[in-house]
Coordinates of C-alpha atoms in Angstrom, one line a residue:
X1 CA 32.7 -6.0 43.6
X2 CA 30.5 -5.6 40.5
X3 CA 30.9 -8.2 37.9
X4 CA 31.3 -6.2 34.7
X5 CA 31.7 -9.1 32.2
X6 CA 29.2 -8.8 29.5
X7 CA 27.2 -11.8 28.7
X8 CA 27.0 -12.8 25.0
X9 CA 23.9 -11.2 23.3
X10 CA 21.5 -13.8 22.1
X11 CA 20.4 -13.5 18.5
X12 CA 16.7 -12.7 18.1
X13 CA 15.1 -14.7 15.3
X14 CA 13.4 -12.6 12.7
X15 CA 10.4 -13.6 10.6
X16 CA 8.5 -12.1 7.7
X17 CA 5.7 -9.9 9.3
X18 CA 2.8 -8.1 7.6
X19 CA 2.9 -4.4 8.4
X20 CA 1.1 -1.2 7.3
X21 CA 3.6 1.3 6.0
X22 CA 2.9 5.0 5.4
X23 CA 2.5 5.7 1.7
X24 CA 4.1 9.2 2.1
X25 CA 7.7 9.4 0.9
X26 CA 8.5 11.9 3.7
X27 CA 7.2 9.7 6.5
X28 CA 8.7 6.5 8.0
X29 CA 5.6 5.4 10.0
X30 CA 4.6 1.8 10.1
X31 CA 2.6 -0.6 12.4
X32 CA 2.3 -4.4 12.6
X33 CA -0.9 -5.5 10.9
X34 CA -2.1 -7.4 14.0
X35 CA -1.7 -4.3 16.2
X36 CA -3.6 -2.0 13.9
X37 CA -7.0 -0.7 15.1
X38 CA -8.7 -0.7 11.7
X39 CA -8.7 -2.7 8.5
X40 CA -7.2 0.3 6.5
X41 CA -5.4 2.5 9.0
X42 CA -4.2 6.1 8.4
X43 CA -0.7 7.0 9.5
X44 CA -0.7 8.2 13.1
X45 CA 2.3 10.4 12.4
X46 CA 1.2 12.3 9.3
X47 CA -2.4 11.2 8.5
X48 CA -1.5 9.8 5.1
X49 CA -3.0 6.5 3.9
X50 CA -1.0 3.3 4.6
X51 CA -0.2 0.4 2.4
X52 CA 0.3 -3.3 3.3
X53 CA 3.9 -4.4 3.1
X54 CA 6.2 -7.0 4.8
X55 CA 9.3 -6.6 7.0
X56 CA 11.6 -8.9 8.8
X57 CA 10.9 -8.4 12.5
X58 CA 11.2 -10.3 15.8
X59 CA 8.2 -12.4 16.5
X60 CA 5.6 -10.9 18.8
X61 CA 2.2 -12.3 19.9
X62 CA -0.7 -9.9 20.3
X63 CA -2.8 -11.2 23.2
X64 CA -5.2 -8.3 23.4
X65 CA -8.8 -9.5 22.9
X66 CA -10.0 -6.2 21.6
X67 CA -7.6 -6.1 18.7
X68 CA -7.8 -9.8 17.7
X69 CA -11.6 -9.9 17.9
X70 CA -11.9 -7.4 15.0
X71 CA -10.9 -10.0 12.4

């Protein structure tokens, strides 16, 4: 028979992360800074300029050479 007991969910540690956030009040678009394709990206949802901000997010490592080599 299927074991239906749920395992306790592990807390994911959050850390302050630099992100680009859409400057438009009507848009919620954002992207992590180390995953952006340009130094000053435009919002992919509405095309507005983006501004650098910070959010508490789970840690991720960007291992893509094409994105990390632009710095």
